[in-house]
Amino acid sequence: MKVGIIGGGSVGLLSGSYLANDHEVTVYVRRAEQKTMINDYGLVLDQCSESIRVNALLVNEMVSEDLLIVCVKQQHIDNILPIIQQTNYHTPVIFLQNGMGHIDKLHRTGQPIMVGTVEHGALRRDNITVQHTGEGIIRLAALYTSDSPLRELTSKLNQPAFPFVFSADWKQMLHEKLLINTVINPLTALFDVANGQLLENSYLQQLASVLCREAATALNMDFNAAWDSVQQVIRNTKKNVSSMLKDIREDRGTEIDSITGYLMQISTNPIPNTEFIYRSIKAIETKKGLYP
Ligand SMILES: NC(=O)C1=CN([C@@H]2O[C@H](COP(=O)(O)OP(=O)(O)OC[C@H]3O[C@@H](n4cnc5c(N)ncnc54)[C@H](OP(=O)(O)O)[C@@H]3O)[C@@H](O)[C@H]2O)C=CC1
Ligand SMILES: CC(C)(CO)C(=O)C(=O)O
């Protein structure tokens, strides 16, 4: 398949590196410098000695693709949607963002849409190099559309070294990931720690457990099962710098509104610790001058 990946960041470069094994990959970027480097040198996946040949184009140079995979952050989705709307009406589009902020916007696109959750850890080192910091899977589910062609698409993407799995229920899939992100992302960002510290430091573990309980209540999930899965992800990604901590370290806005903010919107019970954490991240963003 001709696969277009929009966004040459951590998840975009990681996905491009693996999908290039079986598909003709083009990475759509917004900086001419990154386009030139990818076309000249290919992608470098930390554990491989040879570079991986893929094409790169600027996002406004989009050509016809069999599939588009959107790997920008929540805060950049609004810039990408008009570009997608101009592409072939039949081209399926996969959105891989954490959080739920994008969901209500996606009905505006006419194409068949899938949403996905990334359970890998990925860290872009430079314009062409990405480190696979935690091995996981990508789950995909169809949104507002019939399942079967997209189920087949998922199996075309699947490969042993980089698995894709189809989920029947997009909301449950996103909510399960949301719960994990409401616990891990803001705490690691506030305390400037790698994911593993949330179990190694007993005070952080208590905070994580309290946030997990509030999120499980808000999302109608069983606390024990939720806490087990949060701990499992922390162990699997213990050396990972969460995407929210990366944003804070690099003085960029975070995805807090689409993650914790969304949970506060839908919760019918008070979730005071979650609200405290939300305001704490907003306070850091404000201190850094990220709002006008
Ligand atoms: N990294 C991880 O381990 C994980 C990430 N995720 C989720 O995946 C999503 C992507 O995260 P991640 O890859 O880490 O983010 P990054 O910040 O590493 O990458 C985002 C990329 O989007 C590019 N971009 C932004 N706007 C545009 C635009 N208009 N046109 C083209 N490209 C654009 C940025 O370009 P530029 O380089 O020029 O800034 C950047 O390369 C997020 O929702 C995140 O929460 C989920 C699980 C794990
Ligand atoms: C699973 C986790 C927490 C891995 O770091 C993630 O999704 C992120 O960093 O955004």
Coordinates of C-alpha atoms and ligand atoms in Angstrom, one line a residue:
M1 CA 0.0 0.0 0.0
K2 CA 1.0 3.6 -0.4
V3 CA 0.9 4.9 3.2
G4 CA 1.1 8.6 4.0
I5 CA 2.2 9.5 7.6
I6 CA 1.4 13.0 8.6
G7 CA 3.8 14.3 11.2
G8 CA 7.5 13.4 11.4
G9 CA 7.7 13.3 15.2
S10 CA 8.3 10.3 17.6
V11 CA 5.2 8.3 16.6
G12 CA 5.3 9.2 12.9
L13 CA 9.0 8.3 12.5
L14 CA 8.6 5.1 14.5
S15 CA 5.5 4.0 12.5
G16 CA 7.2 5.0 9.2
S17 CA 10.3 3.0 10.0
Y18 CA 8.4 -0.2 10.6
L19 CA 5.7 0.2 7.9
A20 CA 8.4 0.7 5.3
N21 CA 9.1 -3.0 5.6
D22 CA 5.9 -3.8 3.8
H23 CA 4.6 -0.6 2.3
E24 CA 5.6 2.5 0.2
V25 CA 5.8 5.1 2.9
T26 CA 5.7 8.9 2.5
V27 CA 6.2 11.1 5.6
Y28 CA 4.5 14.5 5.4
V29 CA 6.3 17.1 7.4
R30 CA 6.0 20.8 8.0
R31 CA 9.7 21.8 7.8
A32 CA 11.7 21.9 4.6
E33 CA 14.8 20.9 6.5
Q34 CA 13.2 17.7 7.8
K35 CA 11.9 16.9 4.3
T36 CA 15.4 17.2 2.8
M37 CA 17.1 15.2 5.5
I38 CA 14.6 12.3 5.3
N39 CA 14.9 12.2 1.5
D40 CA 18.7 12.4 1.6
Y41 CA 19.4 10.0 4.5
G42 CA 16.3 7.9 5.1
L43 CA 15.1 7.1 8.7
V44 CA 17.2 5.7 11.4
L45 CA 15.6 3.3 13.9
D46 CA 17.9 3.1 17.0
Q47 CA 18.4 -0.7 16.9
C48 CA 19.0 -1.0 13.1
S49 CA 22.4 -0.3 11.6
E50 CA 21.0 0.5 8.1
S51 CA 18.9 3.5 7.3
I52 CA 15.4 3.0 6.1
R53 CA 14.3 4.5 2.8
V54 CA 11.1 6.4 2.8
N55 CA 9.9 9.5 0.9
A56 CA 9.2 12.8 2.5
L57 CA 7.0 15.7 1.3
L58 CA 5.7 18.9 2.9
V59 CA 2.2 18.5 4.2
N60 CA 0.9 20.9 1.5
E61 CA 2.4 18.7 -1.2
M62 CA 0.1 15.8 -0.6
V63 CA -0.3 13.2 -3.3
S64 CA -2.8 10.3 -3.6
E65 CA -2.3 7.7 -0.9
D66 CA -4.0 4.4 -0.1
L67 CA -4.0 5.2 3.6
L68 CA -3.2 8.3 5.8
I69 CA -2.0 8.0 9.4
V70 CA -2.2 11.2 11.4
C71 CA 0.6 11.4 14.0
V72 CA 0.5 15.1 15.0
K73 CA -0.5 16.1 18.6
Q74 CA -4.0 17.1 19.6
Q75 CA -3.2 20.8 19.4
H76 CA -2.3 20.5 15.7
I77 CA -5.3 18.5 14.5
D78 CA -7.1 21.6 13.5
N79 CA -4.3 22.5 11.0
I80 CA -4.4 19.0 9.5
L81 CA -8.2 18.5 9.0
P82 CA -8.6 20.9 6.1
I83 CA -5.7 19.1 4.3
I84 CA -7.4 15.8 4.8
Q85 CA -10.7 17.1 3.5
Q86 CA -9.0 17.9 0.2
T87 CA -7.7 14.3 -0.3
N88 CA -9.5 11.4 -2.0
Y89 CA -12.9 10.8 -0.4
H90 CA -12.3 7.1 -0.3
T91 CA -8.8 7.2 1.4
P92 CA -9.1 5.8 5.0
V93 CA -7.5 8.0 7.6
I94 CA -6.2 6.7 11.0
F95 CA -5.8 9.1 13.9
L96 CA -3.3 8.0 16.6
Q97 CA -3.7 10.8 19.2
N98 CA -3.8 10.3 23.0
G99 CA -6.9 11.8 24.6
M100 CA -10.4 12.5 23.3
G101 CA -10.2 16.1 22.1
H102 CA -10.2 15.2 18.4
I103 CA -13.2 12.8 18.3
D104 CA -15.9 15.4 17.9
K105 CA -14.0 17.1 15.1
L106 CA -13.6 13.9 12.9
H107 CA -17.1 13.8 11.6
R108 CA -16.2 16.8 9.5
T109 CA -13.9 14.6 7.3
G110 CA -15.7 12.6 4.6
Q111 CA -13.2 9.7 4.6
P112 CA -13.5 6.4 6.4
I113 CA -12.0 7.1 9.8
M114 CA -10.2 4.9 12.3
V115 CA -8.9 5.9 15.7
G116 CA -6.0 4.2 17.4
T117 CA -4.1 4.0 20.6
V118 CA -0.3 3.7 20.7
E119 CA 1.1 1.5 23.4
H120 CA 4.7 1.8 22.2
G121 CA 7.2 4.3 23.7
A122 CA 8.9 6.4 21.0
L123 CA 11.4 9.2 21.2
R124 CA 12.6 11.3 18.2
R125 CA 16.3 12.1 18.6
D126 CA 16.6 14.4 15.6
N127 CA 14.9 14.9 12.2
I128 CA 15.5 11.4 11.0
T129 CA 16.3 9.3 14.1
V130 CA 13.8 7.6 16.4
Q131 CA 14.3 5.4 19.5
H132 CA 11.8 2.7 20.2
T133 CA 11.8 3.1 24.0
G134 CA 9.0 0.7 24.8
E135 CA 7.6 -2.2 22.7
G136 CA 3.8 -2.4 22.5
I137 CA 1.0 -2.5 20.0
I138 CA -1.2 -0.2 18.1
R139 CA -5.0 -0.8 18.5
L140 CA -7.3 0.5 15.8
A141 CA -11.1 0.8 15.8
A142 CA -13.5 2.1 13.2
L143 CA -15.3 5.4 14.0
Y144 CA -18.7 6.2 12.5
T145 CA -18.3 3.6 9.8
S146 CA -18.7 -0.1 9.0
D147 CA -16.0 -2.3 10.4
S148 CA -15.1 -4.9 7.8
P149 CA -12.9 -3.1 5.3
L150 CA -11.0 -1.5 8.2
R151 CA -10.6 -4.8 9.9
E152 CA -8.9 -6.0 6.7
L153 CA -6.8 -2.8 6.6
T154 CA -5.6 -3.5 10.2
S155 CA -4.3 -6.9 9.2
K156 CA -2.4 -5.5 6.2
L157 CA -0.6 -3.1 8.6
N158 CA 0.1 -5.8 11.2
Q159 CA 3.6 -7.3 11.3
P160 CA 5.3 -9.3 14.1
A161 CA 7.8 -6.6 14.9
F162 CA 5.1 -3.9 14.9
P163 CA 1.7 -5.3 15.7
F164 CA -1.6 -3.7 14.9
V165 CA -4.8 -5.2 16.5
F166 CA -8.4 -4.4 15.6
S167 CA -10.8 -3.4 18.4
A168 CA -14.5 -3.6 18.0
D169 CA -15.4 -0.8 20.4
W170 CA -13.6 2.5 19.7
K171 CA -15.0 4.3 22.8
Q172 CA -13.9 1.5 25.2
M173 CA -10.5 1.4 23.5
L174 CA -9.9 5.1 23.8
H175 CA -11.3 5.3 27.4
E176 CA -8.9 2.5 28.5
K177 CA -6.0 4.4 27.1
L178 CA -7.4 7.7 28.4
L179 CA -7.4 6.3 32.0
I180 CA -3.7 5.4 31.6
N181 CA -2.8 8.8 30.3
T182 CA -4.7 10.7 33.0
V183 CA -2.6 8.9 35.6
I184 CA 0.9 8.7 34.0
N185 CA 1.2 11.8 31.8
P186 CA 0.5 14.7 34.2
L187 CA 2.2 13.1 37.2
T188 CA 5.4 12.4 35.3
A189 CA 5.2 16.0 33.8
L190 CA 4.7 17.6 37.2
F191 CA 7.5 15.7 39.0
D192 CA 9.9 15.5 36.0
V193 CA 10.3 11.8 36.3
A194 CA 10.4 8.8 33.9
N195 CA 7.3 6.6 34.0
G196 CA 8.9 3.9 36.2
Q197 CA 9.3 6.4 39.1
L198 CA 5.5 6.3 39.6
L199 CA 5.9 2.8 41.1
E200 CA 9.4 3.2 42.5
N201 CA 8.6 6.3 44.6
S202 CA 6.0 5.3 47.2
Y203 CA 4.5 8.9 47.4
L204 CA 4.1 9.1 43.6
Q205 CA 2.6 5.6 43.7
Q206 CA -0.1 6.8 46.2
L207 CA -0.8 9.8 44.0
A208 CA -1.1 7.6 40.9
S209 CA -3.5 5.3 42.7
V210 CA -5.7 8.2 43.8
L211 CA -5.9 9.5 40.2
C212 CA -6.6 6.1 38.9
R213 CA -9.5 5.7 41.3
E214 CA -11.0 9.0 40.2
A215 CA -10.6 8.2 36.5
A216 CA -12.0 4.7 36.9
T217 CA -15.1 6.2 38.7
A218 CA -15.6 8.8 36.0
L219 CA -15.3 6.2 33.2
N220 CA -17.3 3.5 34.9
M221 CA -14.5 1.1 35.1
D222 CA -13.4 -1.4 37.8
F223 CA -10.7 0.2 39.9
N224 CA -8.7 -3.0 40.5
A225 CA -8.6 -3.9 36.8
A226 CA -7.7 -0.3 35.9
W227 CA -4.9 -0.1 38.5
D228 CA -3.5 -3.4 37.2
S229 CA -3.3 -2.1 33.7
V230 CA -1.8 1.3 34.7
Q231 CA 0.9 -0.5 36.7
Q232 CA 1.5 -2.9 33.7
V233 CA 2.0 0.1 31.3
I234 CA 4.3 1.8 33.9
R235 CA 6.4 -1.3 34.1
N236 CA 6.5 -1.8 30.2
T237 CA 7.5 1.9 29.7
K238 CA 9.5 2.4 32.9
K239 CA 12.4 4.2 31.1
N240 CA 10.0 6.3 28.9
V241 CA 9.7 10.1 29.2
S242 CA 6.0 10.5 28.8
S243 CA 4.8 12.7 25.9
M244 CA 3.5 15.3 28.4
L245 CA 6.8 15.5 30.2
K246 CA 8.5 15.9 26.8
D247 CA 6.2 18.8 26.0
I248 CA 6.9 20.5 29.3
R249 CA 10.6 20.1 29.0
E250 CA 10.6 21.5 25.5
D251 CA 8.4 24.5 26.5
R252 CA 5.4 23.3 24.3
G253 CA 1.7 23.2 25.2
T254 CA 0.6 19.8 26.4
E255 CA -2.4 17.6 25.6
I256 CA -3.9 18.1 29.2
D257 CA -7.2 19.5 27.9
S258 CA -7.9 16.4 25.7
I259 CA -6.8 14.0 28.5
T260 CA -7.5 15.3 32.0
G261 CA -9.8 18.2 30.8
Y262 CA -12.0 15.6 29.0
L263 CA -12.3 13.5 32.1
M264 CA -13.4 16.5 34.1
Q265 CA -16.0 17.3 31.5
I266 CA -17.6 13.9 31.5
S267 CA -17.3 13.1 35.2
T268 CA -20.6 13.2 37.1
N269 CA -18.8 12.9 40.4
P270 CA -16.4 15.3 42.1
I271 CA -12.8 14.4 41.1
P272 CA -10.8 16.9 43.2
N273 CA -7.3 15.3 42.8
T274 CA -7.7 15.2 39.1
E275 CA -8.8 18.9 39.1
F276 CA -5.8 19.8 41.2
I277 CA -3.5 18.0 38.7
Y278 CA -5.2 19.7 35.7
R279 CA -4.7 23.2 37.3
S280 CA -1.1 22.4 38.1
I281 CA -0.2 21.6 34.5
K282 CA -2.1 24.6 33.3
A283 CA -0.2 26.7 35.8
I284 CA 3.1 25.4 34.4
E285 CA 2.0 26.2 30.9
T286 CA 1.0 29.7 32.0
K287 CA 4.3 30.3 33.8
K288 CA 6.1 29.3 30.6
G289 CA 4.1 31.9 28.7
L290 CA 2.4 29.4 26.5
Y291 CA -0.9 31.4 26.5
P292 CA -1.4 34.8 25.0
Ligands
LIG1 N1 5.8 9.5 21.8 C1 5.2 8.5 22.4 O1 5.8 7.6 23.0 C2 3.7 8.4 22.4 C3 2.9 9.3 21.8 N2 1.5 9.2 21.8 C4 0.6 10.2 21.1 O2 0.9 10.2 19.7 C5 0.7 11.6 19.3 C6 1.9 12.1 18.6 O3 2.9 12.2 19.6 P1 4.5 12.3 19.3 O4 4.9 11.7 18.0 O5 5.2 11.9 20.6 O6 4.6 13.9 19.1 P2 5.8 14.7 18.5 O7 5.7 16.1 19.1 O8 7.1 14.0 18.6 O9 5.5 14.8 17.0 C7 4.4 15.6 16.4 C8 4.9 15.9 15.1 O10 3.8 16.6 14.4 C9 4.4 17.5 13.5 N3 3.4 18.6 13.1 C10 2.7 19.5 13.9 N4 1.9 20.2 13.1 C11 2.1 19.8 11.8 C12 1.6 20.2 10.6 N5 0.7 21.2 10.5 N6 2.0 19.5 9.5 C13 2.8 18.5 9.6 N7 3.4 18.1 10.7 C14 3.0 18.7 11.8 C15 5.5 18.1 14.4 O11 6.4 18.8 13.5 P3 7.8 19.5 14.0 O12 8.8 18.4 14.1 O13 8.1 20.4 12.9 O14 7.4 20.2 15.3 C16 6.1 16.9 15.0 O15 7.1 16.3 14.2 C17 0.3 12.4 20.5 O16 -1.1 12.5 20.6 C18 0.8 11.6 21.6 O17 0.1 11.8 22.8 C19 0.9 8.0 22.3 C20 1.7 7.1 22.9 C21 3.1 7.1 23.0
LIG2 C1 1.8 5.1 27.5 C2 2.5 6.5 27.7 C3 2.3 7.0 29.1 C4 3.9 6.1 27.5 O1 4.8 7.0 28.0 C5 2.0 7.5 26.7 O2 1.0 7.2 26.0 C6 2.6 8.8 26.6 O3 3.7 9.0 26.9 O4 1.8 9.7 26.0

